[in-house]
Every structure is written in structure tokens, then in C-alpha cells.
Amino acid sequence: MYKLLLCWRYLLTRYLALACIISVMLGVATLIVVNSVMSGFSTKLRDRLHGLLSDVVIEANSLEGFSGPAEKMAKIRSVPYLNERIQAMSATMEVFAMLQFRYPNGERVTRMVKLIGIDPKSRDQVGGFKEHLVYQKKNAEASFAIPQDVKEKYENDHLRLIWKARAEQREVRDEEGRPPPEPTPLRVTVPCGVIVGNLLASYREKDPDDPAGNIITRYLLTKGQEVILTTVGGQKLAPVYDNFVVVDYFESEMSEYDSQYVFVPLDYLQRLRAMPDRVSSIQIKLKNYQDAKDVVETLKMLFPFEGLSMATWEQKQGPLLHAIAIEKGILNVLLFLIIGVAGFGILAIFTMIVAEKTRDIGILKALGASNWGVLKIFVTYGLLLGVVGAWLGTLLGVSLTNNINKVENFLSRLTGSHIFDPGVYYFNEIPTDIQVWMVVGVNLGAVGIAVLFSVLPALRAALLHPVRALRYE
Amino acid sequence: MLESVPLLSAVNLHKSYGKNAARVEVLRGLNLDVHEGEFVSVLGASGSGKSTMLHLLGTLDRPDKGSILLEGNRIDNGPAEERDRLRNHTFGFIFQFYHLLPELNALENVLMPQMIAHSFWSWLVHGRSLKKRGRELLERVGLGHRWRHRPRELSGGEMQRAAIARALINKPRVLLADEPTGNLDAATGAHIISLLRDLNQNDGLTIIMVTHNLDLVADTDRVVRLVEGRVELGDLIKSG
């Protein structure tokens, strides 16, 4: 009983203890905020990576791809183990290409892109496509069909050009002064639809009319605008090209994808490249992702000598995910050093408190307190400081994390510059993810360090000779 | 007539401090018997070993040689837990500088030996009655109205009275008082001695009091003089 009473009184009366509490509190709060923000980034990144990549991918190792995707998918379905676990599959053709279009000022622009041929219907079942489309995300299914308004605009624009050309032609007269014969009836063919990455078609900037400086998106490649895609096709991989009309934008919020991806219908791309029935990958969505590794192994056995590689999305993004995990681990070690510093603070302050309380320790021993009892006073005191500091740190850390964007706005207003620039990270807000196990772990770690660093001074107190302690000046 | 077994005996006690050249021999074969209900005062010059003897008798320290007997049973060589228990239950200490814990009020200081004796759960059960006893003891020493006060808010005499109440809370068999009036003025000192005398006479409490002050020993049963670490033979100033 006396241990608790004395701990409590020491906590209330020793201002030095406040320094320990504050240092533990700041360490815990920092760890919670940093871990939550890193987890937020990491979770969002994983969600997006996984959203774009299906659970398992079968890929060709060459630009020519592989033939017979339908037969391969049927073969996969014929294996009961795989059939039970696979929810959907979709064939995809990926190839590099050049995208040409004109800026509103007429200047021609050429960009290197990754041209992806997909089958919208099966791709919808696999996921990672329709939900990222700017205009069609709420539609029942994604489509490359040209909307009526876009079609009319395209036809009108082209008819005007043709009429103008014909009108000029009709001014021409032959030697006898007769106009040229009446041309055949006009018919404009609207090209195939294309979905381009949002960052290929637009750029982001601070709204000059908005005092808050919010980021807005300005489109340079508008819906209905014509683009030319040039890629390679045929056995000799000769250049092939065609015109397309922009029907939608792909916005995954992953700048790497949004600035490179251009989607066209798979069958159209196969025809354009003169590679009928060839694809470069099959995307597979599983009913339960836990089975991914087993499914990959089974697929490897199913297609042993066909130059195909099979991987889960995590294996494909392994280096990136591994880098994030390492970064988080190193940061945690570094940040735990903050609490380590707090621990040394506790050690120093406790040593001072034990020196200050030497006579009291003698009194307690004279009254019958055991060495173990005295040890427990100071270890409990360390525990109490750790618990109070960790509790306050958790309150502060969770509050800061929950209001991190408000804090960022406030600091940005205060300093006059964006601390978190959405233009750089492409997130409109700082993503956070407070994980309970992380908060519990940080708390346990902080309390553990507080107790650990209080053991040495507590031992010193416990082993004090009662007579020497009573005579201590 | 058969002499009764002394309550507390020191047999050939030796104690020295320091090492080698700096070694100081404080007790050099001290013998002392104290019977139940006796009020013994111990006189002696500074450095004669009075406090050391008290610490050894109260198991706060161990003798280099010799033994301490409680009712004929040796107590100086027992395990630490046993000696802790003796200090808590059998001996009560009063010090010259009161030695109250500054963070606690008078009542909490008085209750400290009980808190040490009881676990948290036991305290939850018995705390109320123990607090009542603490308040009664404070009433008895004349501090009933000051129980909430911290030591810094009490005078020297009041602090010593609180320390006496603390020493009595566990109903000890022997009260060991180390110059209890050494830091007090004459009148307050006399009041403290009168309180001790009252405890001795009315409660039968055995008291061993170390003092410098010859004037205070008049009320005690027996006076023992320490000279060079031994009880001076044949020089009992007074025998009750």
C-alpha cells in the first residue's frame, strides 16, 4: 500500500517527474503520428497497387506476347483446384507506343506511353479499371464506345473541314468553265475510342482564384479530341498507327500509371498490330487472396514450358513494398531512440530523486520496509511515469493524427508554404491509418523503457544501507 | 530467586566502521540487558557508540561480533525478511530529527508502519479501522487537530510527537529513542519525556532512550553510561 501512496505523492510533488512524463509523451505521440501517416501512405499505396494489378498475373516474356488466351483460360478453368479459387480472368495486351495530340494552341505533342488493350467486360470482373475512370466510374460497365455528343462533335468538326475543302474545290473550273462533278455523299467515320491517363491529358496547379490555394486539374487533351497512337506490329514489329478519340480519363492517383497508361479495346489493338489472338498477360482475380501463392505454383505446373511467368501482385511489386517496409522499420528504430533518450532522462532524474530521497529510504527501512519493497516503489514510480506519459502521448498522437490535415493547413498558413504539397504526392489530403496494435505496441514499448531505466536507480535505492541512509545529509 | 529472561540483550557487541587505517572501532564488547517494562536511558559522549548500539538493538545494522537476543532468541543473524518484520512489529524508532516523510501528512506518517505491514488488498479491508487508530494515537500525543498537516507545517515538538505516534502504531514491544529531545527546546523536550514516561508507566512499554542530557534521565528507571564502546561498569547513576 505504501508503495502506491509514495509513488503517487512523488508523482505529484516532484516537478522533475514532469520532465520524464513530457519526454515519454512526446516520444509516444511522435511515434503514433509518424507510424499512422506512414501506414496511411503505405495502405493507400498498397490499395492502389493492388487495385490496378489483379491478384495473380500470367505474363509473356516477350513483346510478341503469347497466343490462344481463351484456350489458356479454359485450360486453367479445367483444373478443379484453380477453378474453385478463381473468380475472374481477363486477357490484356501491353506494348509501348507514342501518343500524339495537339494542345489547344495547335502545338503538336508526342509522348511515350504504355498502350494497353483490354476487354472491358472481363476487365470489369477482374477490377482495377472501371472504378478509376473519371466519367464512367458509376456506369454499369466500362466501354470504349463514343458517346453521342462526342460523336456528333467529331462529325461536325470533320464535316466542316471537308465542306470547306470541297467549297474551295468547287471554285475550280475546267478550260470550258465547268465546275467539277458532284462528289460522292459525305460520310465521316469516327475512330475508335481511347481512354488516356489523367496526367497525360492534364496538369495540376494551384487555383489562382482560390485564396486557400486549392489544387485544380486543367485538361489539355479534352474529351472527344483526336489522338494518334503509333506502336509496332506484325512479325517484324513494323510501325503501325491509327487515330483514336478520347472518351474518358484513367485516374488511379498513382502518377506512374496516370502519366503512362493509354487503354484501347483489346481486339482493336490486336488488329492494329496484326497479332490476332495474341495477348501479353492474363489477369486473374481470386476469391480469396490467401490462396495466391498456391495458385501461382499450380499455374507454373500447368504451363511449364511456354515462356510464361506467373506472380502475385505482391511479388510483382516486391521491391517497392519491401522498400516501404524497410523504410518503416528503420524509421521506427530511429524514433524509438527518442523514447530511449526519454529513458536516459528517467535514469538521470531517478538517480537524482533516489539521492534526494536517501534519508526517506532509510526511514522506510527503519519502519520495516524491505529492500524489495523499496525497489518496487521506484520501479512502480517508473511504471507510473511511463503509463501517464504514454497515455498522454497516445491522446496527443491520436488527436494530432486525426487532425493532421488541419494541423498541416495551420502550419502552412503560419509558414506561408505548403508543408504537404498535394501536387507532389498526388493525394489531396495526408492519408493516415491508426492501427490499434501499433498504438498498443508503442505504449508497451514506452512503458517498458520507462520501467527498464528505472530499475537501476531503484536497485541502488533498495540496496542502500538503512543506517547510512538515515545519516545521509 | 530466579532472574527473569531479559526482553532484549546485547552480548559482547563489537562494531567498527571504515577500513584499514581509517577503521574506527565504535563498540568494543558492549553488554546490556533490558527487561520488559523498563525505561532505560543511555548516556555517553559523542562517538561513544550510543546510536550504533541502538541501531544494532533495533536490527537496523548487524554487529561485527557478538549477538542481540530478544527474549533469549538471537535476532541479529536472522534473514533480512525476519529483521524487517521485527523493525515493523517489535521495535519502534524515534529519531532526533523526527524523520517524517515530507510528502505525507501527519496521519499518513503515523500510518506508515501499518501500510508497510499490510498489502494493498488488506489495507482496503482494514484501512478504515487503522486510520481510526492513527487518529486516536495523534489525539493521545496532542496532535488530533493537526492530522492533515504536512511535516513542514508542524513545529519541532509536534513533529516529534507525530514520530512517537508513528512508532506506537504497530504496538511495539520496545521503543528505541535516539536523542528524541536533541533538537527541541527544554520545555518541549520535557514534554516529550513526560509523554514517554507516560507510555512506559501506563502501557508498560519498554523504552531505551539515548540522550546527552543529564536532566532528562531523572524520569527513567535506569541509566547506562557508554564509554569507549562499552557500558561503564559499576557506574550506574540511578537504578529504578
mmCIF file with all atom_site columns, N, CA and C in Angstrom, chain A residues 1-2 4-6 9-10 13-14 356-357 359-371 465-468 470-471 473, chain B residues 17 51-52 55 60-61 84-85 87-88 93 95 97 99-105 108 112-113 115-116 118-120 123 150 166:
data_model
loop_
_atom_site.group_PDB
_atom_site.id
_atom_site.type_symbol
_atom_site.label_atom_id
_atom_site.label_alt_id
_atom_site.label_comp_id
_atom_site.label_asym_id
_atom_site.label_entity_id
_atom_site.label_seq_id
_atom_site.pdbx_PDB_ins_code
_atom_site.Cartn_x
_atom_site.Cartn_y
_atom_site.Cartn_z
_atom_site.occupancy
_atom_site.B_iso_or_equiv
_atom_site.pdbx_formal_charge
_atom_site.auth_seq_id
_atom_site.auth_comp_id
_atom_site.auth_asym_id
_atom_site.auth_atom_id
_atom_site.pdbx_PDB_model_num
ATOM 1   N N  . MET A 1 1   ? 0.829  -1.202 0.000  1.00 0.00 ? 1   MET A N  1
ATOM 2   C CA . MET A 1 1   ? 0.000  0.000  0.000  1.00 0.00 ? 1   MET A CA 1
ATOM 3   C C  . MET A 1 1   ? 0.866  1.257  0.000  1.00 0.00 ? 1   MET A C  1
ATOM 4   N N  . TYR A 1 2   ? 1.920  1.204  0.873  1.00 0.00 ? 2   TYR A N  1
ATOM 5   C CA . TYR A 1 2   ? 2.781  2.389  0.994  1.00 0.00 ? 2   TYR A CA 1
ATOM 6   C C  . TYR A 1 2   ? 3.501  2.707  -0.310 1.00 0.00 ? 2   TYR A C  1
ATOM 7   N N  . LEU A 1 4   ? 2.325  2.402  -3.405 1.00 0.00 ? 4   LEU A N  1
ATOM 8   C CA . LEU A 1 4   ? 1.428  3.164  -4.278 1.00 0.00 ? 4   LEU A CA 1
ATOM 9   C C  . LEU A 1 4   ? 1.279  4.599  -3.794 1.00 0.00 ? 4   LEU A C  1
ATOM 10  N N  . LEU A 1 5   ? 1.104  4.741  -2.460 1.00 0.00 ? 5   LEU A N  1
ATOM 11  C CA . LEU A 1 5   ? 0.921  6.078  -1.888 1.00 0.00 ? 5   LEU A CA 1
ATOM 12  C C  . LEU A 1 5   ? 2.149  6.946  -2.170 1.00 0.00 ? 5   LEU A C  1
ATOM 13  N N  . LEU A 1 6   ? 3.326  6.376  -1.923 1.00 0.00 ? 6   LEU A N  1
ATOM 14  C CA . LEU A 1 6   ? 4.550  7.166  -2.128 1.00 0.00 ? 6   LEU A CA 1
ATOM 15  C C  . LEU A 1 6   ? 4.771  7.484  -3.604 1.00 0.00 ? 6   LEU A C  1
ATOM 16  N N  . ARG A 1 9   ? 2.496  10.264 -4.495 1.00 0.00 ? 9   ARG A N  1
ATOM 17  C CA . ARG A 1 9   ? 2.937  11.547 -3.939 1.00 0.00 ? 9   ARG A CA 1
ATOM 18  C C  . ARG A 1 9   ? 4.193  12.055 -4.646 1.00 0.00 ? 9   ARG A C  1
ATOM 19  N N  . TYR A 1 10  ? 5.103  11.154 -4.967 1.00 0.00 ? 10  TYR A N  1
ATOM 20  C CA . TYR A 1 10  ? 6.315  11.566 -5.691 1.00 0.00 ? 10  TYR A CA 1
ATOM 21  C C  . TYR A 1 10  ? 5.933  12.115 -7.062 1.00 0.00 ? 10  TYR A C  1
ATOM 22  N N  . THR A 1 13  ? 4.458  15.623 -6.483 1.00 0.00 ? 13  THR A N  1
ATOM 23  C CA . THR A 1 13  ? 5.269  16.667 -5.857 1.00 0.00 ? 13  THR A CA 1
ATOM 24  C C  . THR A 1 13  ? 6.619  16.893 -6.528 1.00 0.00 ? 13  THR A C  1
ATOM 25  N N  . ARG A 1 14  ? 7.064  15.974 -7.361 1.00 0.00 ? 14  ARG A N  1
ATOM 26  C CA . ARG A 1 14  ? 8.393  16.146 -7.978 1.00 0.00 ? 14  ARG A CA 1
ATOM 27  C C  . ARG A 1 14  ? 8.227  16.696 -9.384 1.00 0.00 ? 14  ARG A C  1
ATOM 28  N N  . GLU A 1 356 ? 18.017 12.311 -3.544 1.00 0.00 ? 356 GLU A N  1
ATOM 29  C CA . GLU A 1 356 ? 17.245 13.263 -2.739 1.00 0.00 ? 356 GLU A CA 1
ATOM 30  C C  . GLU A 1 356 ? 16.437 12.541 -1.652 1.00 0.00 ? 356 GLU A C  1
ATOM 31  N N  . LYS A 1 357 ? 16.029 11.321 -1.958 1.00 0.00 ? 357 LYS A N  1
ATOM 32  C CA . LYS A 1 357 ? 15.153 10.576 -1.055 1.00 0.00 ? 357 LYS A CA 1
ATOM 33  C C  . LYS A 1 357 ? 15.917 9.570  -0.197 1.00 0.00 ? 357 LYS A C  1
ATOM 34  N N  . ARG A 1 359 ? 17.376 9.697  2.658  1.00 0.00 ? 359 ARG A N  1
ATOM 35  C CA . ARG A 1 359 ? 17.006 9.631  4.074  1.00 0.00 ? 359 ARG A CA 1
ATOM 36  C C  . ARG A 1 359 ? 15.621 8.990  4.235  1.00 0.00 ? 359 ARG A C  1
ATOM 37  N N  . ASP A 1 360 ? 14.719 9.320  3.292  1.00 0.00 ? 360 ASP A N  1
ATOM 38  C CA . ASP A 1 360 ? 13.375 8.720  3.355  1.00 0.00 ? 360 ASP A CA 1
ATOM 39  C C  . ASP A 1 360 ? 13.451 7.202  3.207  1.00 0.00 ? 360 ASP A C  1
ATOM 40  N N  . ILE A 1 361 ? 14.390 6.773  2.363  1.00 0.00 ? 361 ILE A N  1
ATOM 41  C CA . ILE A 1 361 ? 14.556 5.319  2.169  1.00 0.00 ? 361 ILE A CA 1
ATOM 42  C C  . ILE A 1 361 ? 15.022 4.687  3.478  1.00 0.00 ? 361 ILE A C  1
ATOM 43  N N  . GLY A 1 362 ? 15.952 5.392  4.175  1.00 0.00 ? 362 GLY A N  1
ATOM 44  C CA . GLY A 1 362 ? 16.414 4.927  5.492  1.00 0.00 ? 362 GLY A CA 1
ATOM 45  C C  . GLY A 1 362 ? 15.255 4.852  6.474  1.00 0.00 ? 362 GLY A C  1
ATOM 46  N N  . ILE A 1 363 ? 14.397 5.880  6.450  1.00 0.00 ? 363 ILE A N  1
ATOM 47  C CA . ILE A 1 363 ? 13.246 5.901  7.375  1.00 0.00 ? 363 ILE A CA 1
ATOM 48  C C  . ILE A 1 363 ? 12.346 4.696  7.098  1.00 0.00 ? 363 ILE A C  1
ATOM 49  N N  . LEU A 1 364 ? 12.057 4.492  5.804  1.00 0.00 ? 364 LEU A N  1
ATOM 50  C CA . LEU A 1 364 ? 11.170 3.376  5.441  1.00 0.00 ? 364 LEU A CA 1
ATOM 51  C C  . LEU A 1 364 ? 11.759 2.051  5.908  1.00 0.00 ? 364 LEU A C  1
ATOM 52  N N  . LYS A 1 365 ? 13.073 1.902  5.758  1.00 0.00 ? 365 LYS A N  1
ATOM 53  C CA . LYS A 1 365 ? 13.697 0.649  6.183  1.00 0.00 ? 365 LYS A CA 1
ATOM 54  C C  . LYS A 1 365 ? 13.650 0.519  7.704  1.00 0.00 ? 365 LYS A C  1
ATOM 55  N N  . ALA A 1 366 ? 13.822 1.650  8.396  1.00 0.00 ? 366 ALA A N  1
ATOM 56  C CA . ALA A 1 366 ? 13.735 1.618  9.860  1.00 0.00 ? 366 ALA A CA 1
ATOM 57  C C  . ALA A 1 366 ? 12.333 1.230  10.305 1.00 0.00 ? 366 ALA A C  1
ATOM 58  N N  . LEU A 1 367 ? 11.352 1.563  9.482  1.00 0.00 ? 367 LEU A N  1
ATOM 59  C CA . LEU A 1 367 ? 9.972  1.235  9.837  1.00 0.00 ? 367 LEU A CA 1
ATOM 60  C C  . LEU A 1 367 ? 9.579  -0.168 9.388  1.00 0.00 ? 367 LEU A C  1
ATOM 61  N N  . GLY A 1 368 ? 10.531 -0.876 8.750  1.00 0.00 ? 368 GLY A N  1
ATOM 62  C CA . GLY A 1 368 ? 10.263 -2.281 8.409  1.00 0.00 ? 368 GLY A CA 1
ATOM 63  C C  . GLY A 1 368 ? 10.098 -2.554 6.929  1.00 0.00 ? 368 GLY A C  1
ATOM 64  N N  . ALA A 1 369 ? 10.301 -1.523 6.086  1.00 0.00 ? 369 ALA A N  1
ATOM 65  C CA . ALA A 1 369 ? 10.165 -1.774 4.646  1.00 0.00 ? 369 ALA A CA 1
ATOM 66  C C  . ALA A 1 369 ? 11.326 -2.653 4.180  1.00 0.00 ? 369 ALA A C  1
ATOM 67  N N  . SER A 1 370 ? 11.027 -3.590 3.311  1.00 0.00 ? 370 SER A N  1
ATOM 68  C CA . SER A 1 370 ? 12.077 -4.496 2.813  1.00 0.00 ? 370 SER A CA 1
ATOM 69  C C  . SER A 1 370 ? 12.794 -3.866 1.617  1.00 0.00 ? 370 SER A C  1
ATOM 70  N N  . ASN A 1 371 ? 13.938 -4.438 1.264  1.00 0.00 ? 371 ASN A N  1
ATOM 71  C CA . ASN A 1 371 ? 14.659 -3.983 0.065  1.00 0.00 ? 371 ASN A CA 1
ATOM 72  C C  . ASN A 1 371 ? 13.773 -4.111 -1.164 1.00 0.00 ? 371 ASN A C  1
ATOM 73  N N  . HIS A 1 465 ? 22.141 1.057  2.609  1.00 0.00 ? 465 HIS A N  1
ATOM 74  C CA . HIS A 1 465 ? 22.199 0.598  3.998  1.00 0.00 ? 465 HIS A CA 1
ATOM 75  C C  . HIS A 1 465 ? 21.344 1.540  4.842  1.00 0.00 ? 465 HIS A C  1
ATOM 76  N N  . PRO A 1 466 ? 20.426 0.977  5.634  1.00 0.00 ? 466 PRO A N  1
ATOM 77  C CA . PRO A 1 466 ? 19.486 1.857  6.350  1.00 0.00 ? 466 PRO A CA 1
ATOM 78  C C  . PRO A 1 466 ? 20.163 2.888  7.247  1.00 0.00 ? 466 PRO A C  1
ATOM 79  N N  . VAL A 1 467 ? 21.247 2.477  7.935  1.00 0.00 ? 467 VAL A N  1
ATOM 80  C CA . VAL A 1 467 ? 21.899 3.421  8.854  1.00 0.00 ? 467 VAL A CA 1
ATOM 81  C C  . VAL A 1 467 ? 22.576 4.538  8.070  1.00 0.00 ? 467 VAL A C  1
ATOM 82  N N  . ARG A 1 468 ? 23.266 4.163  7.007  1.00 0.00 ? 468 ARG A N  1
ATOM 83  C CA . ARG A 1 468 ? 23.933 5.186  6.181  1.00 0.00 ? 468 ARG A CA 1
ATOM 84  C C  . ARG A 1 468 ? 22.884 6.103  5.547  1.00 0.00 ? 468 ARG A C  1
ATOM 85  N N  . LEU A 1 470 ? 19.970 6.849  6.818  1.00 0.00 ? 470 LEU A N  1
ATOM 86  C CA . LEU A 1 470 ? 19.418 7.736  7.847  1.00 0.00 ? 470 LEU A CA 1
ATOM 87  C C  . LEU A 1 470 ? 20.371 8.884  8.169  1.00 0.00 ? 470 LEU A C  1
ATOM 88  N N  . ARG A 1 471 ? 21.674 8.603  8.028  1.00 0.00 ? 471 ARG A N  1
ATOM 89  C CA . ARG A 1 471 ? 22.670 9.625  8.362  1.00 0.00 ? 471 ARG A CA 1
ATOM 90  C C  . ARG A 1 471 ? 22.995 10.507 7.162  1.00 0.00 ? 471 ARG A C  1
ATOM 91  N N  . GLU A 1 473 ? 23.238 13.274 4.601  1.00 0.00 ? 473 GLU A N  1
ATOM 92  C CA . GLU A 1 473 ? 22.966 14.728 4.651  1.00 0.00 ? 473 GLU A CA 1
ATOM 93  C C  . GLU A 1 473 ? 22.811 15.241 3.240  1.00 0.00 ? 473 GLU A C  1
ATOM 94  N N  . TYR B 2 17  ? 33.561 0.869  11.965 1.00 0.00 ? 17  TYR B N  1
ATOM 95  C CA . TYR B 2 17  ? 33.277 1.446  10.650 1.00 0.00 ? 17  TYR B CA 1
ATOM 96  C C  . TYR B 2 17  ? 34.586 1.775  9.956  1.00 0.00 ? 17  TYR B C  1
ATOM 97  N N  . SER B 2 51  ? 24.254 5.662  19.459 1.00 0.00 ? 51  SER B N  1
ATOM 98  C CA . SER B 2 51  ? 23.346 5.450  18.320 1.00 0.00 ? 51  SER B CA 1
ATOM 99  C C  . SER B 2 51  ? 23.621 4.121  17.651 1.00 0.00 ? 51  SER B C  1
ATOM 100 N N  . THR B 2 52  ? 24.920 3.784  17.559 1.00 0.00 ? 52  THR B N  1
ATOM 101 C CA . THR B 2 52  ? 25.277 2.498  16.932 1.00 0.00 ? 52  THR B CA 1
ATOM 102 C C  . THR B 2 52  ? 24.650 1.352  17.712 1.00 0.00 ? 52  THR B C  1
ATOM 103 N N  . HIS B 2 55  ? 21.015 1.185  16.892 1.00 0.00 ? 55  HIS B N  1
ATOM 104 C CA . HIS B 2 55  ? 20.788 0.612  15.554 1.00 0.00 ? 55  HIS B CA 1
ATOM 105 C C  . HIS B 2 55  ? 20.964 -0.899 15.564 1.00 0.00 ? 55  HIS B C  1
ATOM 106 N N  . LEU B 2 60  ? 18.710 -2.560 12.701 1.00 0.00 ? 60  LEU B N  1
ATOM 107 C CA . LEU B 2 60  ? 18.975 -1.718 11.526 1.00 0.00 ? 60  LEU B CA 1
ATOM 108 C C  . LEU B 2 60  ? 20.359 -2.027 10.963 1.00 0.00 ? 60  LEU B C  1
ATOM 109 N N  . ASP B 2 61  ? 21.214 -2.590 11.798 1.00 0.00 ? 61  ASP B N  1
ATOM 110 C CA . ASP B 2 61  ? 22.575 -2.907 11.387 1.00 0.00 ? 61  ASP B CA 1
ATOM 111 C C  . ASP B 2 61  ? 22.966 -4.227 12.069 1.00 0.00 ? 61  ASP B C  1
ATOM 112 N N  . ASP B 2 84  ? 13.326 -7.244 8.987  1.00 0.00 ? 84  ASP B N  1
ATOM 113 C CA . ASP B 2 84  ? 12.355 -6.226 8.541  1.00 0.00 ? 84  ASP B CA 1
ATOM 114 C C  . ASP B 2 84  ? 11.081 -6.325 9.377  1.00 0.00 ? 84  ASP B C  1
ATOM 115 N N  . ARG B 2 85  ? 10.647 -7.574 9.593  1.00 0.00 ? 85  ARG B N  1
ATOM 116 C CA . ARG B 2 85  ? 9.401  -7.793 10.333 1.00 0.00 ? 85  ARG B CA 1
ATOM 117 C C  . ARG B 2 85  ? 9.551  -7.330 11.788 1.00 0.00 ? 85  ARG B C  1
ATOM 118 N N  . ARG B 2 87  ? 11.556 -4.950 12.859 1.00 0.00 ? 87  ARG B N  1
ATOM 119 C CA . ARG B 2 87  ? 11.552 -3.476 12.882 1.00 0.00 ? 87  ARG B CA 1
ATOM 120 C C  . ARG B 2 87  ? 10.139 -2.930 12.722 1.00 0.00 ? 87  ARG B C  1
ATOM 121 N N  . ASN B 2 88  ? 9.341  -3.686 12.013 1.00 0.00 ? 88  ASN B N  1
ATOM 122 C CA . ASN B 2 88  ? 7.977  -3.235 11.770 1.00 0.00 ? 88  ASN B CA 1
ATOM 123 C C  . ASN B 2 88  ? 7.061  -3.505 12.970 1.00 0.00 ? 88  ASN B C  1
ATOM 124 N N  . PHE B 2 93  ? 10.891 3.152  16.444 1.00 0.00 ? 93  PHE B N  1
ATOM 125 C CA . PHE B 2 93  ? 12.034 4.073  16.444 1.00 0.00 ? 93  PHE B CA 1
ATOM 126 C C  . PHE B 2 93  ? 11.570 5.522  16.562 1.00 0.00 ? 93  PHE B C  1
ATOM 127 N N  . PHE B 2 95  ? 13.641 9.306  16.265 1.00 0.00 ? 95  PHE B N  1
ATOM 128 C CA . PHE B 2 95  ? 14.943 9.876  15.920 1.00 0.00 ? 95  PHE B CA 1
ATOM 129 C C  . PHE B 2 95  ? 15.041 11.334 16.365 1.00 0.00 ? 95  PHE B C  1
ATOM 130 N N  . PHE B 2 97  ? 16.012 13.813 14.583 1.00 0.00 ? 97  PHE B N  1
ATOM 131 C CA . PHE B 2 97  ? 15.491 14.721 13.550 1.00 0.00 ? 97  PHE B CA 1
ATOM 132 C C  . PHE B 2 97  ? 14.131 14.260 13.023 1.00 0.00 ? 97  PHE B C  1
ATOM 133 N N  . HIS B 2 99  ? 12.513 12.508 11.370 1.00 0.00 ? 99  HIS B N  1
ATOM 134 C CA . HIS B 2 99  ? 12.465 11.644 10.196 1.00 0.00 ? 99  HIS B CA 1
ATOM 135 C C  . HIS B 2 99  ? 11.046 11.295 9.762  1.00 0.00 ? 99  HIS B C  1
ATOM 136 N N  . LEU B 2 100 ? 10.241 12.339 9.590  1.00 0.00 ? 100 LEU B N  1
ATOM 137 C CA . LEU B 2 100 ? 8.916  12.128 8.996  1.00 0.00 ? 100 LEU B CA 1
ATOM 138 C C  . LEU B 2 100 ? 9.069  12.248 7.487  1.00 0.00 ? 100 LEU B C  1
ATOM 139 N N  . LEU B 2 101 ? 8.197  11.583 6.747  1.00 0.00 ? 101 LEU B N  1
ATOM 140 C CA . LEU B 2 101 ? 8.269  11.665 5.284  1.00 0.00 ? 101 LEU B CA 1
ATOM 141 C C  . LEU B 2 101 ? 7.561  12.951 4.827  1.00 0.00 ? 101 LEU B C  1
ATOM 142 N N  . PRO B 2 102 ? 8.297  13.840 4.148  1.00 0.00 ? 102 PRO B N  1
ATOM 143 C CA . PRO B 2 102 ? 7.740  15.161 3.867  1.00 0.00 ? 102 PRO B CA 1
ATOM 144 C C  . PRO B 2 102 ? 6.540  15.164 2.924  1.00 0.00 ? 102 PRO B C  1
ATOM 145 N N  . GLU B 2 103 ? 6.388  14.121 2.105  1.00 0.00 ? 103 GLU B N  1
ATOM 146 C CA . GLU B 2 103 ? 5.277  14.116 1.138  1.00 0.00 ? 103 GLU B CA 1
ATOM 147 C C  . GLU B 2 103 ? 3.946  13.731 1.790  1.00 0.00 ? 103 GLU B C  1
ATOM 148 N N  . LEU B 2 104 ? 4.027  13.174 3.026  1.00 0.00 ? 104 LEU B N  1
ATOM 149 C CA . LEU B 2 104 ? 2.813  12.660 3.656  1.00 0.00 ? 104 LEU B CA 1
ATOM 150 C C  . LEU B 2 104 ? 2.382  13.570 4.791  1.00 0.00 ? 104 LEU B C  1
ATOM 151 N N  . ASN B 2 105 ? 1.080  13.587 5.077  1.00 0.00 ? 105 ASN B N  1
ATOM 152 C CA . ASN B 2 105 ? 0.619  14.377 6.221  1.00 0.00 ? 105 ASN B CA 1
ATOM 153 C C  . ASN B 2 105 ? 0.867  13.605 7.516  1.00 0.00 ? 105 ASN B C  1
ATOM 154 N N  . GLU B 2 108 ? -0.805 10.145 7.724  1.00 0.00 ? 108 GLU B N  1
ATOM 155 C CA . GLU B 2 108 ? -0.189 9.172  6.809  1.00 0.00 ? 108 GLU B CA 1
ATOM 156 C C  . GLU B 2 108 ? 1.173  8.722  7.322  1.00 0.00 ? 108 GLU B C  1
ATOM 157 N N  . MET B 2 112 ? 2.259  4.854  8.412  1.00 0.00 ? 112 MET B N  1
ATOM 158 C CA . MET B 2 112 ? 3.231  4.220  7.507  1.00 0.00 ? 112 MET B CA 1
ATOM 159 C C  . MET B 2 112 ? 3.630  2.795  7.943  1.00 0.00 ? 112 MET B C  1
ATOM 160 N N  . PRO B 2 113 ? 3.954  2.541  9.220  1.00 0.00 ? 113 PRO B N  1
ATOM 161 C CA . PRO B 2 113 ? 4.308  1.159  9.589  1.00 0.00 ? 113 PRO B CA 1
ATOM 162 C C  . PRO B 2 113 ? 3.167  0.173  9.324  1.00 0.00 ? 113 PRO B C  1
ATOM 163 N N  . MET B 2 115 ? 0.944  0.562  6.928  1.00 0.00 ? 115 MET B N  1
ATOM 164 C CA . MET B 2 115 ? 0.885  0.397  5.468  1.00 0.00 ? 115 MET B CA 1
ATOM 165 C C  . MET B 2 115 ? 1.947  -0.597 5.006  1.00 0.00 ? 115 MET B C  1
ATOM 166 N N  . ILE B 2 116 ? 3.119  -0.517 5.660  1.00 0.00 ? 116 ILE B N  1
ATOM 167 C CA . ILE B 2 116 ? 4.192  -1.462 5.296  1.00 0.00 ? 116 ILE B CA 1
ATOM 168 C C  . ILE B 2 116 ? 3.764  -2.889 5.655  1.00 0.00 ? 116 ILE B C  1
ATOM 169 N N  . HIS B 2 118 ? 0.702  -4.078 5.813  1.00 0.00 ? 118 HIS B N  1
ATOM 170 C CA . HIS B 2 118 ? -0.465 -4.589 5.087  1.00 0.00 ? 118 HIS B CA 1
ATOM 171 C C  . HIS B 2 118 ? -0.275 -4.503 3.579  1.00 0.00 ? 118 HIS B C  1
ATOM 172 N N  . SER B 2 119 ? -0.810 -5.477 2.902  1.00 0.00 ? 119 SER B N  1
ATOM 173 C CA . SER B 2 119 ? -0.828 -5.429 1.435  1.00 0.00 ? 119 SER B CA 1
ATOM 174 C C  . SER B 2 119 ? -1.927 -4.459 1.000  1.00 0.00 ? 119 SER B C  1
ATOM 175 N N  . PHE B 2 120 ? -1.943 -4.180 -0.288 1.00 0.00 ? 120 PHE B N  1
ATOM 176 C CA . PHE B 2 120 ? -2.940 -3.253 -0.830 1.00 0.00 ? 120 PHE B CA 1
ATOM 177 C C  . PHE B 2 120 ? -4.362 -3.727 -0.505 1.00 0.00 ? 120 PHE B C  1
ATOM 178 N N  . TRP B 2 123 ? -5.180 -3.594 3.103  1.00 0.00 ? 123 TRP B N  1
ATOM 179 C CA . TRP B 2 123 ? -5.401 -2.203 3.510  1.00 0.00 ? 123 TRP B CA 1
ATOM 180 C C  . TRP B 2 123 ? -6.822 -1.767 3.144  1.00 0.00 ? 123 TRP B C  1
ATOM 181 N N  . ARG B 2 150 ? 1.162  18.691 6.882  1.00 0.00 ? 150 ARG B N  1
ATOM 182 C CA . ARG B 2 150 ? 2.423  18.090 6.425  1.00 0.00 ? 150 ARG B CA 1
ATOM 183 C C  . ARG B 2 150 ? 3.508  18.438 7.442  1.00 0.00 ? 150 ARG B C  1
ATOM 184 N N  . ARG B 2 166 ? 3.805  7.486  15.366 1.00 0.00 ? 166 ARG B N  1
ATOM 185 C CA . ARG B 2 166 ? 4.180  6.534  14.302 1.00 0.00 ? 166 ARG B CA 1
ATOM 186 C C  . ARG B 2 166 ? 4.861  5.298  14.892 1.00 0.00 ? 166 ARG B C  1
#
